[in-house]
Amino acid sequence: MAVLDAHDENFEEMIHAEYAVVDFYGDNCGACVMLAPIFEAAANELSFIRFVHINVTHNRGIADRYNIHGVPTLFFYRNGEIVHRELGAVPREKLDRDIAKMLYE
Amino acid sequence: MKSKVTKLYAYRSASLPAELGRWRIAEEEIQERLATLAASNSREEKADTVAAGDGVCCVCRGDVSLPNRGHVLLFPGRGLPGAKEAEEKAVGKKVGEQLETTIGSRALTLEIQEIRRRYPAAIDDALVCKAGIAGVHTLKEYAAWYRGEHEPERRRKAVGNIVRYWMELMGKNSVFAIDEEEQAAWAHETAKGMYAHMLAVGEDPHVPEEGVEFLTKEQAIARIAKRYLPYYQNGVLVRAIAESRGVHLDEDHIARRYAQIAEFRGVPLAQAKADVSEETLLDTDYANKVYELLSAEAEPLLEV
């Protein structure tokens, strides 16, 4: 499934899933550009998990609410609860490890 | 400047690694992007029997389950850490069938509830239309658009890589006569600017690397200066290259630049002069000028 685009108003609704992964990214962020295709590939391969991204440069409310001080930041949710977070671009192997942590630990 | 380069390395005599000049986007990269676009537009269908590549949604049967989870997801073929055994055992099972496996330290009985299989969209003109890019309606137009979007930046980076390569060669192979007093003064001046910058961005330069006693302002500047000392040689090199090309930034240039800085920052001229030392200003401008000159030399060496 394609990555879903969230914003301040629909964010809570977007993460309302059994399993969700969120990429908080920003403008003028090279690491975010690096992460984007990795995140997109994971979203395309893993059914049943909701992949969401949100631009915090344009959605400051969410950035403040979740204390996002650096981008990209990944949040891993289970039933709406954050179970893991990761700061910075990660390679696919690391993203898979983080997803496994959300699913199986 | 008292420090000099007594022998400037002839960087053009060194052969240039071919990869530094490459900037054109290969057809393979465009095909990869199209494959991703096809995957993003894939359709999902329910399947009866698990195959590698499927998404499998299971429920726990029996006494043991994973805490706080209604469903256990498996992705055969993905090899997700902790679930490899379960992924392998799931292949070939049908909806409603069960498998015994261990995830983490838990022995689980999983029942397959739903299987989803993905079918990527065909890579054709209809696919690129779905991308919603203005003026892009065919695969050929997509390739042209992709190259137009990314190749200018790749070209700039390739030029930058060649210039950096030359600068490194010159740094390593030129002969320098460094005036240590001047070097120390430069590092101190640069450190003063960095000290003010750190305070402005909320980073405390007084925090000690060891122990608990905070550094004084002088100690903090001295520590930063020590860090900057090795970079002094770059400035000397830049000036030598500029000189070898007949570039001289005179008093008029300095006056013009201070006026620009004052206008840009909205401060009086005297404040701009107090904020940015003449040495720092010249370091920056000589570096930019040299980069510009070497970039012009690098351009013809890029792949055609």
CSV table of C-alpha atoms in Angstrom, one decimal:
chain,number,residue,atom,x,y,z
A,1,MET,CA,0.0,0.0,0.0
A,2,ALA,CA,1.2,3.5,-0.7
A,3,VAL,CA,2.4,5.7,2.2
A,4,LEU,CA,-0.4,7.8,3.6
A,5,ASP,CA,0.0,11.5,3.9
A,6,ALA,CA,-1.0,12.9,7.3
A,7,HIS,CA,-1.4,16.4,8.6
A,8,ASP,CA,-2.2,18.1,11.9
A,9,GLU,CA,-5.9,17.5,11.6
A,10,ASN,CA,-6.0,13.8,10.6
A,11,PHE,CA,-2.9,12.5,12.3
A,12,GLU,CA,-4.6,10.8,15.2
A,13,GLU,CA,-7.0,9.1,12.9
A,14,MET,CA,-4.1,7.9,10.7
A,15,ILE,CA,-2.3,6.2,13.5
A,16,HIS,CA,-5.5,4.5,14.7
A,17,ALA,CA,-4.5,1.0,13.5
A,18,GLU,CA,-3.3,-2.2,15.1
A,19,TYR,CA,0.2,-1.5,13.7
A,20,ALA,CA,1.4,1.8,12.3
A,21,VAL,CA,4.8,3.3,11.4
A,22,VAL,CA,5.1,7.1,11.0
A,23,ASP,CA,7.9,9.0,9.3
A,24,PHE,CA,8.2,12.6,10.6
A,25,TYR,CA,10.1,14.4,7.9
A,26,GLY,CA,10.9,18.0,7.0
A,27,ASP,CA,11.8,20.3,4.2
A,28,ASN,CA,15.5,20.8,3.2
A,29,CYS,CA,16.4,17.5,5.0
A,30,GLY,CA,18.9,15.3,3.1
A,31,ALA,CA,18.5,12.4,5.5
A,32,CYS,CA,14.7,12.5,4.9
A,33,VAL,CA,15.2,12.3,1.2
A,34,MET,CA,17.4,9.2,1.8
A,35,LEU,CA,14.9,7.5,4.0
A,36,ALA,CA,11.8,8.2,1.8
A,37,PRO,CA,12.4,5.4,-0.8
A,38,ILE,CA,13.3,2.9,1.9
A,39,PHE,CA,10.1,3.7,3.8
A,40,GLU,CA,8.1,3.6,0.6
A,41,ALA,CA,9.5,0.1,-0.3
A,42,ALA,CA,8.6,-1.2,3.1
A,43,ALA,CA,5.1,0.2,2.8
A,44,ASN,CA,4.8,-1.5,-0.6
A,45,GLU,CA,5.8,-4.9,0.8
A,46,LEU,CA,4.2,-5.2,4.2
A,47,SER,CA,0.4,-5.6,4.2
A,48,PHE,CA,-1.7,-5.0,7.3
A,49,ILE,CA,0.8,-2.4,8.6
A,50,ARG,CA,-0.2,1.3,8.1
A,51,PHE,CA,2.7,3.5,6.9
A,52,VAL,CA,2.2,7.2,7.3
A,53,HIS,CA,4.4,10.2,6.7
A,54,ILE,CA,3.9,13.8,7.9
A,55,ASN,CA,5.9,16.9,7.0
A,56,VAL,CA,6.6,18.6,10.3
A,57,THR,CA,7.8,21.8,8.6
A,58,HIS,CA,4.2,22.4,7.6
A,59,ASN,CA,2.6,20.7,10.6
A,60,ARG,CA,4.2,22.3,13.6
A,61,GLY,CA,1.3,21.3,15.9
A,62,ILE,CA,2.2,17.6,15.6
A,63,ALA,CA,5.9,18.3,15.9
A,64,ASP,CA,5.3,20.1,19.2
A,65,ARG,CA,2.8,17.6,20.5
A,66,TYR,CA,5.2,14.7,19.9
A,67,ASN,CA,8.5,16.6,20.8
A,68,ILE,CA,10.0,16.1,17.4
A,69,HIS,CA,13.3,17.9,17.6
A,70,GLY,CA,15.0,16.2,14.6
A,71,VAL,CA,14.1,14.8,11.3
A,72,PRO,CA,13.6,12.2,10.1
A,73,THR,CA,12.1,10.6,13.2
A,74,LEU,CA,10.3,7.2,13.0
A,75,PHE,CA,7.6,6.2,15.5
A,76,PHE,CA,6.3,2.7,15.7
A,77,TYR,CA,2.8,2.3,17.1
A,78,ARG,CA,0.8,-0.7,18.4
A,79,ASN,CA,-2.9,0.0,19.0
A,80,GLY,CA,-2.1,3.7,19.0
A,81,GLU,CA,0.6,3.4,21.6
A,82,ILE,CA,4.2,4.3,20.7
A,83,VAL,CA,6.4,1.2,21.3
A,84,HIS,CA,9.6,2.3,19.7
A,85,ARG,CA,11.1,5.4,18.1
A,86,GLU,CA,14.1,6.0,15.9
A,87,LEU,CA,15.9,9.3,15.0
A,88,GLY,CA,17.7,9.6,11.7
A,89,ALA,CA,17.7,7.9,8.4
A,90,VAL,CA,18.0,4.1,8.7
A,91,PRO,CA,18.9,1.4,6.1
A,92,ARG,CA,16.3,-1.1,5.1
A,93,GLU,CA,17.8,-3.8,7.4
A,94,LYS,CA,17.4,-1.6,10.4
A,95,LEU,CA,13.9,-0.6,9.5
A,96,ASP,CA,13.0,-4.3,9.3
A,97,ARG,CA,14.5,-4.9,12.7
A,98,ASP,CA,12.5,-2.0,14.1
A,99,ILE,CA,9.3,-3.3,12.5
A,100,ALA,CA,10.0,-6.8,13.9
A,101,LYS,CA,10.4,-5.2,17.3
A,102,MET,CA,7.0,-3.7,17.0
A,103,LEU,CA,5.4,-6.9,15.8
A,104,TYR,CA,7.1,-9.6,17.8
A,105,GLU,CA,8.8,-8.3,21.0
B,1,MET,CA,49.5,36.7,5.2
B,2,LYS,CA,52.9,35.5,6.3
B,3,SER,CA,52.3,31.8,5.8
B,4,LYS,CA,52.9,30.6,2.2
B,5,VAL,CA,52.8,27.7,-0.1
B,6,THR,CA,56.3,27.5,-1.4
B,7,LYS,CA,55.5,24.8,-4.0
B,8,LEU,CA,51.9,24.4,-5.2
B,9,TYR,CA,51.2,20.9,-6.4
B,10,ALA,CA,50.3,20.6,-10.1
B,11,TYR,CA,46.9,18.9,-9.5
B,12,ARG,CA,46.1,18.7,-13.2
B,13,SER,CA,49.1,16.4,-13.7
B,14,ALA,CA,47.3,13.7,-11.6
B,15,SER,CA,44.9,11.5,-13.4
B,16,LEU,CA,41.2,11.9,-12.4
B,17,PRO,CA,39.3,8.8,-11.3
B,18,ALA,CA,36.6,8.3,-14.0
B,19,GLU,CA,33.8,7.9,-11.5
B,20,LEU,CA,34.3,11.5,-10.3
B,21,GLY,CA,33.1,12.8,-13.6
B,22,ARG,CA,29.9,10.8,-13.8
B,23,TRP,CA,26.6,12.5,-13.3
B,24,ARG,CA,24.1,11.2,-15.9
B,25,ILE,CA,21.3,9.1,-14.5
B,26,ALA,CA,21.4,5.5,-15.8
B,27,GLU,CA,18.4,3.9,-17.4
B,28,GLU,CA,18.5,1.3,-14.5
B,29,GLU,CA,17.8,4.0,-11.9
B,30,ILE,CA,14.7,5.1,-13.9
B,31,GLN,CA,13.5,1.5,-14.2
B,32,GLU,CA,13.9,1.1,-10.4
B,33,ARG,CA,11.8,4.2,-9.8
B,34,LEU,CA,9.2,2.9,-12.1
B,35,ALA,CA,9.2,-0.4,-10.3
B,36,THR,CA,8.6,1.4,-7.0
B,37,LEU,CA,5.8,3.4,-8.6
B,38,ALA,CA,4.3,0.2,-9.8
B,39,ALA,CA,4.6,-1.3,-6.3
B,40,SER,CA,3.0,1.8,-4.8
B,41,ASN,CA,0.1,1.3,-7.2
B,42,SER,CA,-0.2,-2.4,-6.7
B,43,ARG,CA,-3.5,-4.0,-6.0
B,44,GLU,CA,-4.0,-6.4,-3.1
B,45,GLU,CA,-6.2,-9.5,-3.3
B,46,LYS,CA,-7.0,-12.1,-0.7
B,47,ALA,CA,-5.4,-15.5,-1.3
B,48,ASP,CA,-6.2,-19.0,-0.1
B,49,THR,CA,-2.7,-20.5,0.4
B,50,VAL,CA,0.4,-18.7,1.7
B,51,ALA,CA,3.2,-18.1,-0.7
B,52,ALA,CA,6.5,-16.2,-0.2
B,53,GLY,CA,5.9,-12.4,-0.6
B,54,ASP,CA,2.4,-12.6,0.9
B,55,GLY,CA,1.2,-10.8,4.0
B,56,VAL,CA,-0.3,-13.2,6.5
B,57,CYS,CA,-2.6,-12.2,9.4
B,58,CYS,CA,-2.8,-14.7,12.2
B,59,VAL,CA,-4.5,-15.1,15.6
B,60,CYS,CA,-3.1,-16.9,18.6
B,61,ARG,CA,-4.8,-20.1,19.6
B,62,GLY,CA,-4.0,-21.9,22.8
B,63,ASP,CA,-2.9,-20.5,26.1
B,64,VAL,CA,0.1,-18.4,25.0
B,65,SER,CA,-0.1,-15.2,23.0
B,66,LEU,CA,2.0,-12.1,22.3
B,67,PRO,CA,1.0,-9.4,24.8
B,68,ASN,CA,-1.1,-6.5,23.7
B,69,ARG,CA,-1.7,-7.8,20.3
B,70,GLY,CA,-4.9,-9.0,18.6
B,71,HIS,CA,-3.1,-10.3,15.5
B,72,VAL,CA,0.3,-11.6,14.7
B,73,LEU,CA,1.6,-10.6,11.2
B,74,LEU,CA,3.9,-12.8,9.2
B,75,PHE,CA,5.7,-11.9,6.0
B,76,PRO,CA,7.1,-15.1,4.4
B,77,GLY,CA,10.3,-14.4,2.5
B,78,ARG,CA,11.0,-11.2,4.3
B,79,GLY,CA,13.1,-12.9,7.1
B,80,LEU,CA,12.0,-10.4,9.8
B,81,PRO,CA,14.1,-11.0,12.9
B,82,GLY,CA,12.4,-13.2,15.4
B,83,ALA,CA,9.8,-14.6,13.0
B,84,LYS,CA,11.9,-16.5,10.4
B,85,GLU,CA,10.8,-19.9,11.6
B,86,ALA,CA,7.1,-18.8,11.6
B,87,GLU,CA,7.4,-17.4,8.1
B,88,GLU,CA,8.8,-20.6,6.8
B,89,LYS,CA,6.2,-22.7,8.5
B,90,ALA,CA,3.4,-20.5,7.2
B,91,VAL,CA,4.3,-21.1,3.5
B,92,GLY,CA,1.8,-23.6,2.0
B,93,LYS,CA,-0.8,-23.2,4.8
B,94,LYS,CA,-4.4,-22.3,4.0
B,95,VAL,CA,-6.7,-19.9,5.7
B,96,GLY,CA,-8.0,-21.5,8.9
B,97,GLU,CA,-5.0,-23.9,9.3
B,98,GLN,CA,-2.7,-23.7,12.3
B,99,LEU,CA,1.1,-23.8,12.8
B,100,GLU,CA,3.2,-24.3,15.9
B,101,THR,CA,6.1,-21.9,16.2
B,102,THR,CA,8.2,-19.9,18.6
B,103,ILE,CA,8.4,-16.1,18.4
B,104,GLY,CA,10.8,-14.6,21.0
B,105,SER,CA,10.7,-17.0,23.9
B,106,ARG,CA,7.0,-17.9,23.4
B,107,ALA,CA,5.8,-21.1,21.9
B,108,LEU,CA,2.7,-20.1,19.9
B,109,THR,CA,-0.1,-21.8,18.0
B,110,LEU,CA,-1.0,-19.5,15.2
B,111,GLU,CA,-4.1,-19.8,13.1
B,112,ILE,CA,-4.1,-18.2,9.7
B,113,GLN,CA,-7.0,-15.7,9.4
B,114,GLU,CA,-6.2,-13.8,6.2
B,115,ILE,CA,-3.7,-13.9,3.4
B,116,ARG,CA,-3.1,-10.9,1.2
B,117,ARG,CA,-1.1,-11.0,-2.1
B,118,ARG,CA,0.1,-8.0,-4.0
B,119,TYR,CA,0.0,-7.5,-7.7
B,120,PRO,CA,2.2,-4.6,-8.9
B,121,ALA,CA,0.7,-2.4,-11.5
B,122,ALA,CA,2.0,-2.8,-15.1
B,123,ILE,CA,4.8,-0.4,-16.0
B,124,ASP,CA,3.2,1.5,-18.8
B,125,ASP,CA,2.0,4.9,-19.8
B,126,ALA,CA,-1.1,4.5,-17.6
B,127,LEU,CA,1.1,4.1,-14.6
B,128,VAL,CA,3.1,7.3,-15.1
B,129,CYS,CA,-0.2,9.2,-15.6
B,130,LYS,CA,-1.2,8.1,-12.1
B,131,ALA,CA,1.9,9.8,-10.7
B,132,GLY,CA,0.1,13.1,-11.5
B,133,ILE,CA,3.2,14.9,-12.8
B,134,ALA,CA,2.3,17.9,-14.9
B,135,GLY,CA,3.1,17.2,-18.6
B,136,VAL,CA,4.0,13.5,-18.0
B,137,HIS,CA,1.8,11.1,-19.8
B,138,THR,CA,4.1,8.5,-21.2
B,139,LEU,CA,7.1,6.4,-20.0
B,140,LYS,CA,9.4,8.4,-22.3
B,141,GLU,CA,8.1,11.7,-20.8
B,142,TYR,CA,8.6,10.3,-17.3
B,143,ALA,CA,12.3,9.4,-18.1
B,144,ALA,CA,12.8,12.9,-19.4
B,145,TRP,CA,11.1,14.5,-16.4
B,146,TYR,CA,13.1,12.4,-14.0
B,147,ARG,CA,16.4,13.3,-15.6
B,148,GLY,CA,15.4,17.0,-15.7
B,149,GLU,CA,14.6,16.9,-12.0
B,150,HIS,CA,17.7,15.2,-10.8
B,151,GLU,CA,20.5,15.6,-13.3
B,152,PRO,CA,21.4,19.3,-12.6
B,153,GLU,CA,22.0,18.4,-8.9
B,154,ARG,CA,24.1,15.3,-9.9
B,155,ARG,CA,26.1,17.5,-12.2
B,156,ARG,CA,26.8,20.1,-9.5
B,157,LYS,CA,27.8,17.3,-7.1
B,158,ALA,CA,30.2,15.8,-9.6
B,159,VAL,CA,31.8,19.2,-10.1
B,160,GLY,CA,32.1,19.5,-6.3
B,161,ASN,CA,33.7,16.1,-6.0
B,162,ILE,CA,36.3,16.9,-8.6
B,163,VAL,CA,37.2,20.2,-6.9
B,164,ARG,CA,37.4,18.4,-3.5
B,165,TYR,CA,39.6,15.8,-5.0
B,166,TRP,CA,42.0,18.4,-6.4
B,167,MET,CA,42.0,20.3,-3.2
B,168,GLU,CA,42.9,17.2,-1.2
B,169,LEU,CA,45.7,16.4,-3.6
B,170,MET,CA,47.1,20.0,-3.3
B,171,GLY,CA,46.7,19.9,0.5
B,172,LYS,CA,48.7,16.6,0.7
B,173,ASN,CA,51.4,17.3,-2.0
B,174,SER,CA,52.1,21.1,-1.8
B,175,VAL,CA,54.9,22.4,0.3
B,176,PHE,CA,53.8,24.8,3.1
B,177,ALA,CA,55.8,27.4,5.1
B,178,ILE,CA,53.5,28.0,8.1
B,179,ASP,CA,53.9,30.9,10.4
B,180,GLU,CA,52.9,29.4,13.7
B,181,GLU,CA,52.1,32.7,15.4
B,182,GLU,CA,49.8,33.6,12.5
B,183,GLN,CA,48.2,30.2,12.6
B,184,ALA,CA,47.5,30.5,16.3
B,185,ALA,CA,46.1,34.0,15.9
B,186,TRP,CA,43.8,32.7,13.1
B,187,ALA,CA,42.6,29.8,15.1
B,188,HIS,CA,41.9,32.1,18.1
B,189,GLU,CA,40.0,34.6,15.9
B,190,THR,CA,38.0,31.8,14.3
B,191,ALA,CA,37.3,30.2,17.7
B,192,LYS,CA,35.9,33.6,19.0
B,193,GLY,CA,33.4,33.6,16.2
B,194,MET,CA,32.5,29.9,16.8
B,195,TYR,CA,32.1,30.6,20.6
B,196,ALA,CA,29.6,33.4,19.9
B,197,HIS,CA,27.8,31.1,17.3
B,198,MET,CA,27.5,28.3,19.8
B,199,LEU,CA,26.0,30.6,22.4
B,200,ALA,CA,23.6,32.0,19.8
B,201,VAL,CA,22.3,28.5,19.0
B,202,GLY,CA,22.0,27.4,22.6
B,203,GLU,CA,25.0,25.2,22.7
B,204,ASP,CA,27.1,25.7,25.9
B,205,PRO,CA,30.8,26.0,24.9
B,206,HIS,CA,31.8,25.9,28.6
B,207,VAL,CA,30.8,22.3,29.2
B,208,PRO,CA,34.0,20.4,30.1
B,209,GLU,CA,35.0,17.2,28.2
B,210,GLU,CA,36.0,15.7,31.5
B,211,GLY,CA,35.1,16.5,35.1
B,212,VAL,CA,32.4,18.8,36.4
B,213,GLU,CA,34.1,22.2,36.4
B,214,PHE,CA,32.8,24.5,33.7
B,215,LEU,CA,35.4,26.2,31.5
B,216,THR,CA,35.9,30.0,31.6
B,217,LYS,CA,35.3,31.9,28.4
B,218,GLU,CA,39.0,32.0,27.6
B,219,GLN,CA,39.4,28.3,28.2
B,220,ALA,CA,36.4,27.5,26.0
B,221,ILE,CA,37.8,29.7,23.2
B,222,ALA,CA,41.2,28.1,23.6
B,223,ARG,CA,39.7,24.6,23.3
B,224,ILE,CA,37.8,25.5,20.1
B,225,ALA,CA,40.9,27.1,18.7
B,226,LYS,CA,42.9,23.9,19.2
B,227,ARG,CA,40.2,22.1,17.2
B,228,TYR,CA,40.5,24.6,14.3
B,229,LEU,CA,44.3,24.7,14.1
B,230,PRO,CA,44.6,22.0,11.4
B,231,TYR,CA,42.2,23.8,9.1
B,232,TYR,CA,44.4,26.8,8.9
B,233,GLN,CA,46.4,25.2,6.1
B,234,ASN,CA,43.3,25.1,3.9
B,235,GLY,CA,43.1,28.9,4.0
B,236,VAL,CA,46.7,29.2,3.1
B,237,LEU,CA,46.2,26.9,0.2
B,238,VAL,CA,43.2,28.8,-1.0
B,239,ARG,CA,45.1,32.1,-0.9
B,240,ALA,CA,48.0,30.5,-2.9
B,241,ILE,CA,45.6,29.2,-5.6
B,242,ALA,CA,44.0,32.6,-5.8
B,243,GLU,CA,47.3,34.3,-6.1
B,244,SER,CA,48.4,31.8,-8.8
B,245,ARG,CA,45.4,32.9,-10.8
B,246,GLY,CA,45.9,36.6,-10.2
B,247,VAL,CA,42.8,36.9,-7.9
B,248,HIS,CA,43.2,39.7,-5.4
B,249,LEU,CA,40.3,40.9,-3.2
B,250,ASP,CA,41.1,44.5,-2.5
B,251,GLU,CA,39.9,47.2,-0.1
B,252,ASP,CA,36.9,48.0,-2.3
B,253,HIS,CA,35.8,44.4,-2.3
B,254,ILE,CA,36.0,44.3,1.5
B,255,ALA,CA,34.1,47.6,1.9
B,256,ARG,CA,31.4,46.3,-0.5
B,257,ARG,CA,31.0,43.0,1.4
B,258,TYR,CA,30.7,44.7,4.8
B,259,ALA,CA,28.0,46.9,3.3
B,260,GLN,CA,26.2,43.8,2.0
B,261,ILE,CA,26.5,42.1,5.4
B,262,ALA,CA,25.2,45.1,7.2
B,263,GLU,CA,22.2,45.4,4.8
B,264,PHE,CA,21.4,41.7,5.0
B,265,ARG,CA,21.5,41.6,8.8
B,266,GLY,CA,19.8,45.0,9.2
B,267,VAL,CA,22.7,46.3,11.4
B,268,PRO,CA,24.9,49.4,11.3
B,269,LEU,CA,28.2,49.0,9.3
B,270,ALA,CA,30.3,49.2,12.5
B,271,GLN,CA,28.3,46.3,13.9
B,272,ALA,CA,28.9,44.2,10.8
B,273,LYS,CA,32.6,44.9,11.1
B,274,ALA,CA,32.6,43.9,14.8
B,275,ASP,CA,30.6,40.7,14.0
B,276,VAL,CA,32.8,39.4,11.1
B,277,SER,CA,36.5,39.9,11.2
B,278,GLU,CA,38.2,40.9,8.0
B,279,GLU,CA,40.2,37.7,8.0
B,280,THR,CA,37.1,35.5,8.2
B,281,LEU,CA,35.4,37.5,5.5
B,282,LEU,CA,38.4,37.1,3.2
B,283,ASP,CA,38.8,33.4,4.0
B,284,THR,CA,35.2,32.9,2.9
B,285,ASP,CA,35.4,35.0,-0.2
B,286,TYR,CA,38.7,33.6,-1.4
B,287,ALA,CA,37.4,30.1,-0.8
B,288,ASN,CA,34.3,30.8,-2.9
B,289,LYS,CA,36.3,32.4,-5.6
B,290,VAL,CA,38.7,29.5,-5.8
B,291,TYR,CA,35.8,27.0,-5.8
B,292,GLU,CA,34.3,29.0,-8.7
B,293,LEU,CA,37.6,28.9,-10.7
B,294,LEU,CA,38.2,25.2,-10.1
B,295,SER,CA,34.6,24.4,-10.9
B,296,ALA,CA,35.0,26.0,-14.3
B,297,GLU,CA,38.0,23.8,-14.9
B,298,ALA,CA,36.2,20.7,-13.7
B,299,GLU,CA,33.1,21.3,-15.9
B,300,PRO,CA,34.8,20.1,-19.2
B,301,LEU,CA,36.0,17.0,-17.5
B,302,LEU,CA,32.5,15.7,-16.7
B,303,GLU,CA,31.1,12.9,-18.8
B,304,VAL,CA,29.4,14.1,-21.9
